[in-house]
PDB file of C-alpha atoms in Angstrom:
ATOM      1  CA  MET A   1      -0.629 -23.404  -4.651  1.00 86.00           C
ATOM      2  CA  ALA A   2       2.724 -24.544  -6.076  1.00 88.00           C
ATOM      3  CA  GLU A   3       1.543 -28.169  -6.091  1.00 91.00           C
ATOM      4  CA  PHE A   4      -1.656 -27.271  -7.959  1.00 91.00           C
ATOM      5  CA  LEU A   5       0.326 -25.306 -10.541  1.00 90.00           C
ATOM      6  CA  LYS A   6       2.846 -28.132 -10.909  1.00 88.00           C
ATOM      7  CA  ASN A   7      -0.034 -30.508 -11.649  1.00 90.00           C
ATOM      8  CA  GLY A   8      -1.358 -28.224 -14.399  1.00 89.00           C
ATOM      9  CA  LYS A   9      -4.354 -26.748 -12.576  1.00 90.00           C
ATOM     10  CA  LYS A  10      -5.733 -23.503 -13.993  1.00 93.00           C
ATOM     11  CA  MET A  11      -5.882 -20.911 -11.237  1.00 93.00           C
ATOM     12  CA  VAL A  12      -6.471 -17.246 -10.519  1.00 95.00           C
ATOM     13  CA  ILE A  13      -4.120 -16.221  -7.703  1.00 94.00           C
ATOM     14  CA  ILE A  14      -4.181 -12.848  -5.955  1.00 94.00           C
ATOM     15  CA  VAL A  15      -1.339 -12.031  -3.562  1.00 92.00           C
ATOM     16  CA  ASP A  16      -1.033  -8.781  -1.622  1.00 91.00           C
ATOM     17  CA  GLU A  17       2.561  -7.956  -0.702  1.00 88.00           C
ATOM     18  CA  LEU A  18       4.519 -11.162  -1.262  1.00 87.00           C
ATOM     19  CA  PHE A  19       7.007 -11.706   1.573  1.00 87.00           C
ATOM     20  CA  ARG A  20       5.944  -8.570   3.437  1.00 82.00           C
ATOM     21  CA  GLY A  21       6.976  -9.928   6.840  1.00 81.00           C
ATOM     22  CA  THR A  22      10.636 -10.447   6.015  1.00 83.00           C
ATOM     23  CA  ASN A  23      13.640  -8.191   5.502  1.00 89.00           C
ATOM     24  CA  VAL A  24      13.885  -6.007   2.409  1.00 89.00           C
ATOM     25  CA  LYS A  25      16.625  -8.015   0.652  1.00 92.00           C
ATOM     26  CA  ASP A  26      14.832 -11.353   1.067  1.00 93.00           C
ATOM     27  CA  ALA A  27      11.508  -9.791   0.085  1.00 92.00           C
ATOM     28  CA  TYR A  28      13.066  -8.393  -3.100  1.00 94.00           C
ATOM     29  CA  ASP A  29      14.817 -11.637  -4.054  1.00 95.00           C
ATOM     30  CA  ALA A  30      11.818 -13.841  -3.286  1.00 94.00           C
ATOM     31  CA  THR A  31       9.342 -11.525  -5.047  1.00 94.00           C
ATOM     32  CA  VAL A  32      11.465 -11.476  -8.204  1.00 95.00           C
ATOM     33  CA  ALA A  33      11.968 -15.266  -8.151  1.00 95.00           C
ATOM     34  CA  ILE A  34       8.311 -16.150  -7.522  1.00 94.00           C
ATOM     35  CA  ALA A  35       6.906 -13.591  -9.977  1.00 94.00           C
ATOM     36  CA  ALA A  36       9.327 -14.783 -12.684  1.00 94.00           C
ATOM     37  CA  ALA A  37       8.255 -18.387 -12.041  1.00 93.00           C
ATOM     38  CA  PHE A  38       4.570 -17.394 -12.159  1.00 93.00           C
ATOM     39  CA  SER A  39       5.152 -15.637 -15.482  1.00 93.00           C
ATOM     40  CA  LYS A  40       5.981 -19.019 -17.059  1.00 92.00           C
ATOM     41  CA  LYS A  41       2.589 -20.506 -16.069  1.00 92.00           C
ATOM     42  CA  SER A  42       0.477 -19.375 -19.020  1.00 89.00           C
ATOM     43  CA  SER A  43      -2.613 -21.348 -18.007  1.00 90.00           C
ATOM     44  CA  SER A  44      -3.147 -19.283 -14.835  1.00 93.00           C
ATOM     45  CA  ILE A  45      -3.588 -15.632 -13.928  1.00 93.00           C
ATOM     46  CA  PHE A  46      -1.612 -13.965 -11.136  1.00 94.00           C
ATOM     47  CA  LEU A  47      -2.216 -10.559  -9.563  1.00 93.00           C
ATOM     48  CA  ILE A  48       0.603  -9.527  -7.237  1.00 91.00           C
ATOM     49  CA  SER A  49       0.897  -6.254  -5.357  1.00 90.00           C
ATOM     50  CA  THR A  50       4.198  -4.955  -4.038  1.00 89.00           C
ATOM     51  CA  HIS A  51       5.815  -1.740  -2.894  1.00 86.00           C
ATOM     52  CA  ILE A  52       9.206  -3.020  -4.029  1.00 89.00           C
ATOM     53  CA  ILE A  53       9.623  -0.840  -7.113  1.00 88.00           C
ATOM     54  CA  GLU A  54      13.033  -2.337  -7.863  1.00 90.00           C
ATOM     55  CA  ALA A  55      11.479  -5.802  -8.257  1.00 92.00           C
ATOM     56  CA  GLY A  56       9.159  -4.444 -10.931  1.00 90.00           C
ATOM     57  CA  LYS A  57      12.055  -2.894 -12.811  1.00 89.00           C
ATOM     58  CA  ILE A  58      14.071  -6.117 -13.001  1.00 93.00           C
ATOM     59  CA  LEU A  59      10.969  -8.165 -13.890  1.00 94.00           C
ATOM     60  CA  SER A  60      10.040  -5.762 -16.695  1.00 91.00           C
ATOM     61  CA  GLU A  61      13.452  -6.400 -18.251  1.00 92.00           C
ATOM     62  CA  SER A  62      13.518 -10.178 -17.773  1.00 91.00           C
ATOM     63  CA  SER A  63       9.882 -11.320 -18.036  1.00 89.00           C
ATOM     64  CA  PRO A  64       8.071 -10.003 -21.133  1.00 89.00           C
ATOM     65  CA  THR A  65       4.803 -11.799 -20.249  1.00 91.00           C
ATOM     66  CA  ILE A  66       4.264  -9.656 -17.142  1.00 93.00           C
ATOM     67  CA  SER A  67       2.033  -6.577 -17.403  1.00 92.00           C
ATOM     68  CA  PHE A  68       2.484  -3.791 -14.877  1.00 93.00           C
ATOM     69  CA  VAL A  69      -0.173  -1.469 -13.501  1.00 92.00           C
ATOM     70  CA  SER A  70      -0.132   0.930 -10.601  1.00 90.00           C
ATOM     71  CA  LEU A  71      -2.362   3.178  -8.536  1.00 88.00           C
ATOM     72  CA  PRO A  72      -0.827   6.632  -8.981  1.00 86.00           C
ATOM     73  CA  THR A  73      -1.129   9.560  -6.633  1.00 87.00           C
ATOM     74  CA  VAL A  74      -1.559  13.224  -7.415  1.00 87.00           C
ATOM     75  CA  MET A  75       0.248  15.818  -5.317  1.00 86.00           C
ATOM     76  CA  LYS A  76      -1.880  18.745  -4.119  1.00 88.00           C
ATOM     77  CA  GLU A  77      -0.273  21.375  -1.904  1.00 86.00           C
ATOM     78  CA  GLY A  78       2.470  18.964  -0.867  1.00 78.00           C
ATOM     79  CA  ARG A  79       0.082  16.147   0.066  1.00 80.00           C
ATOM     80  CA  PRO A  80      -0.612  12.955  -1.863  1.00 83.00           C
ATOM     81  CA  PHE A  81      -4.155  12.269  -3.052  1.00 87.00           C
ATOM     82  CA  TYR A  82      -5.105   8.868  -4.373  1.00 86.00           C
ATOM     83  CA  THR A  83      -6.970   8.449  -7.662  1.00 88.00           C
ATOM     84  CA  TYR A  84      -7.872   4.762  -7.114  1.00 90.00           C
ATOM     85  CA  ARG A  85      -7.585   4.235 -10.866  1.00 91.00           C
ATOM     86  CA  LEU A  86      -5.232   1.695 -12.404  1.00 91.00           C
ATOM     87  CA  GLU A  87      -2.739   2.999 -14.932  1.00 92.00           C
ATOM     88  CA  LYS A  88      -0.244   1.080 -17.049  1.00 93.00           C
ATOM     89  CA  GLY A  89       3.301   0.995 -15.774  1.00 92.00           C
ATOM     90  CA  ILE A  90       5.259   0.926 -12.538  1.00 90.00           C
ATOM     91  CA  SER A  91       4.686   3.800 -10.159  1.00 87.00           C
ATOM     92  CA  ASN A  92       7.609   5.986  -9.161  1.00 82.00           C
ATOM     93  CA  ASP A  93       5.673   7.420  -6.225  1.00 83.00           C
ATOM     94  CA  ARG A  94       7.585   7.420  -2.952  1.00 81.00           C
ATOM     95  CA  HIS A  95       5.618   9.082  -0.214  1.00 80.00           C
ATOM     96  CA  GLY A  96       6.739   7.402   3.014  1.00 83.00           C
ATOM     97  CA  MET A  97       9.025  10.201   4.203  1.00 85.00           C
ATOM     98  CA  LEU A  98       6.662  12.844   2.814  1.00 84.00           C
ATOM     99  CA  ILE A  99       3.914  11.513   5.083  1.00 84.00           C
ATOM    100  CA  VAL A 100       6.332  11.387   8.046  1.00 87.00           C
ATOM    101  CA  GLU A 101       7.267  15.028   7.399  1.00 86.00           C
ATOM    102  CA  ASN A 102       3.702  16.258   6.713  1.00 85.00           C
ATOM    103  CA  GLU A 103       2.418  14.687   9.925  1.00 86.00           C
ATOM    104  CA  GLY A 104       5.358  15.960  11.986  1.00 88.00           C
ATOM    105  CA  ILE A 105       6.079  12.477  13.317  1.00 88.00           C
ATOM    106  CA  LEU A 106       9.810  13.025  13.862  1.00 87.00           C
ATOM    107  CA  GLU A 107       9.207  16.312  15.646  1.00 87.00           C
ATOM    108  CA  ILE A 108       6.705  14.591  17.951  1.00 86.00           C
ATOM    109  CA  LEU A 109       9.098  11.731  18.669  1.00 85.00           C
ATOM    110  CA  ASN A 110      12.115  14.001  19.174  1.00 83.00           C
ATOM    111  CA  LYS A 111      10.429  16.320  21.708  1.00 80.00           C
ATOM    112  CA  ASN A 112      11.553  14.114  24.604  1.00 65.00           C
ATOM    113  CA  HIS A 113      14.699  12.624  23.102  1.00 58.00           C
ATOM    114  CA  ARG A 114      16.209  11.775  26.505  1.00 56.00           C
ATOM    115  CA  ASN A 115      14.130   8.572  26.646  1.00 51.00           C
ATOM    116  CA  ILE A 116      16.030   7.029  23.753  1.00 49.00           C
ATOM    117  CA  LEU A 117      18.728   4.605  24.884  1.00 49.00           C
ATOM    118  CA  PRO A 118      21.562   4.425  22.343  1.00 49.00           C
ATOM    119  CA  PHE A 119      23.432   1.143  21.963  1.00 46.00           C
ATOM    120  CA  SER A 120      24.827  -1.080  19.243  1.00 44.00           C
ATOM    121  CA  PRO A 121      21.891  -2.632  17.341  1.00 46.00           C
ATOM    122  CA  ILE A 122      23.296  -6.192  17.115  1.00 47.00           C
ATOM    123  CA  PHE A 123      23.420  -8.330  20.273  1.00 44.00           C
ATOM    124  CA  LYS A 124      24.067 -11.868  21.398  1.00 44.00           C
ATOM    125  CA  HIS A 125      21.585 -13.170  23.972  1.00 46.00           C
ATOM    126  CA  GLY A 126      23.227 -14.970  26.908  1.00 47.00           C
ATOM    127  CA  ARG A 127      25.321 -17.974  25.899  1.00 43.00           C
ATOM    128  CA  THR A 128      23.276 -18.929  22.865  1.00 41.00           C
ATOM    129  CA  SER A 129      24.172 -18.227  19.274  1.00 39.00           C
ATOM    130  CA  THR A 130      20.851 -16.508  18.573  1.00 40.00           C
ATOM    131  CA  TYR A 131      21.397 -13.021  17.191  1.00 40.00           C
ATOM    132  CA  TRP A 132      18.777 -10.354  16.730  1.00 43.00           C
ATOM    133  CA  THR A 133      18.599  -6.739  15.671  1.00 45.00           C
ATOM    134  CA  GLY A 134      16.814  -4.192  17.771  1.00 48.00           C
ATOM    135  CA  ILE A 135      16.887  -0.802  19.428  1.00 48.00           C
ATOM    136  CA  ALA A 136      15.855  -0.232  23.030  1.00 47.00           C
ATOM    137  CA  ILE A 137      13.595   2.798  23.219  1.00 49.00           C
ATOM    138  CA  ASN A 138      12.671   3.260  26.873  1.00 48.00           C
ATOM    139  CA  ARG A 139      14.958   3.830  29.834  1.00 48.00           C
ATOM    140  CA  SER A 140      13.071   1.031  31.586  1.00 48.00           C
ATOM    141  CA  MET A 141      14.750  -1.402  29.174  1.00 48.00           C
ATOM    142  CA  ARG A 142      18.234  -0.336  30.302  1.00 46.00           C
ATOM    143  CA  SER A 143      18.509  -2.948  33.078  1.00 46.00           C
ATOM    144  CA  LEU A 144      17.235  -5.700  30.778  1.00 46.00           C
ATOM    145  CA  THR A 145      19.677  -4.634  28.095  1.00 45.00           C
ATOM    146  CA  ARG A 146      22.662  -4.584  30.425  1.00 43.00           C
ATOM    147  CA  SER A 147      21.869  -7.789  32.300  1.00 41.00           C
ATOM    148  CA  LYS A 148      20.539 -10.036  29.522  1.00 45.00           C
ATOM    149  CA  LEU A 149      22.307  -8.844  26.368  1.00 48.00           C
ATOM    150  CA  ARG A 150      25.985  -8.513  25.588  1.00 47.00           C
ATOM    151  CA  ALA A 151      27.268  -6.461  22.666  1.00 47.00           C
ATOM    152  CA  LEU A 152      29.170  -8.331  19.988  1.00 44.00           C
ATOM    153  CA  PRO A 153      32.792  -7.336  19.351  1.00 44.00           C
TER     154      PRO A 153
END
């Protein structure tokens, strides 16, 4: 895609959730950088979806050629309902925790809280320098955690 754009090709590009599979900071930085670069390619059209509201705010200040639309929700009796109609602007809707609360997910998960194994989330595996972040959930992972992973100082 970048090569085609560099060579002056006219394109219509639709991207759903740029950099969705990475961490939040990288997703934000990369989304802002790529969208700003796309905004300078006037011979092509780009449609990008994202849930990173903060990226939209910075882009609206720095890239005047970008138009923003969103799919708003309407709250009815404490529950979000979707209109499926585009409106101008960046949505301020934040319903993740509302859905968690409405569905009682934390209450369900916390009913048998003894199966959660607390430990420091950053570990070094064996003698390698590979680090990863994770949380062991089941007691069955306790032996693996103790024998294969060593907490960092």
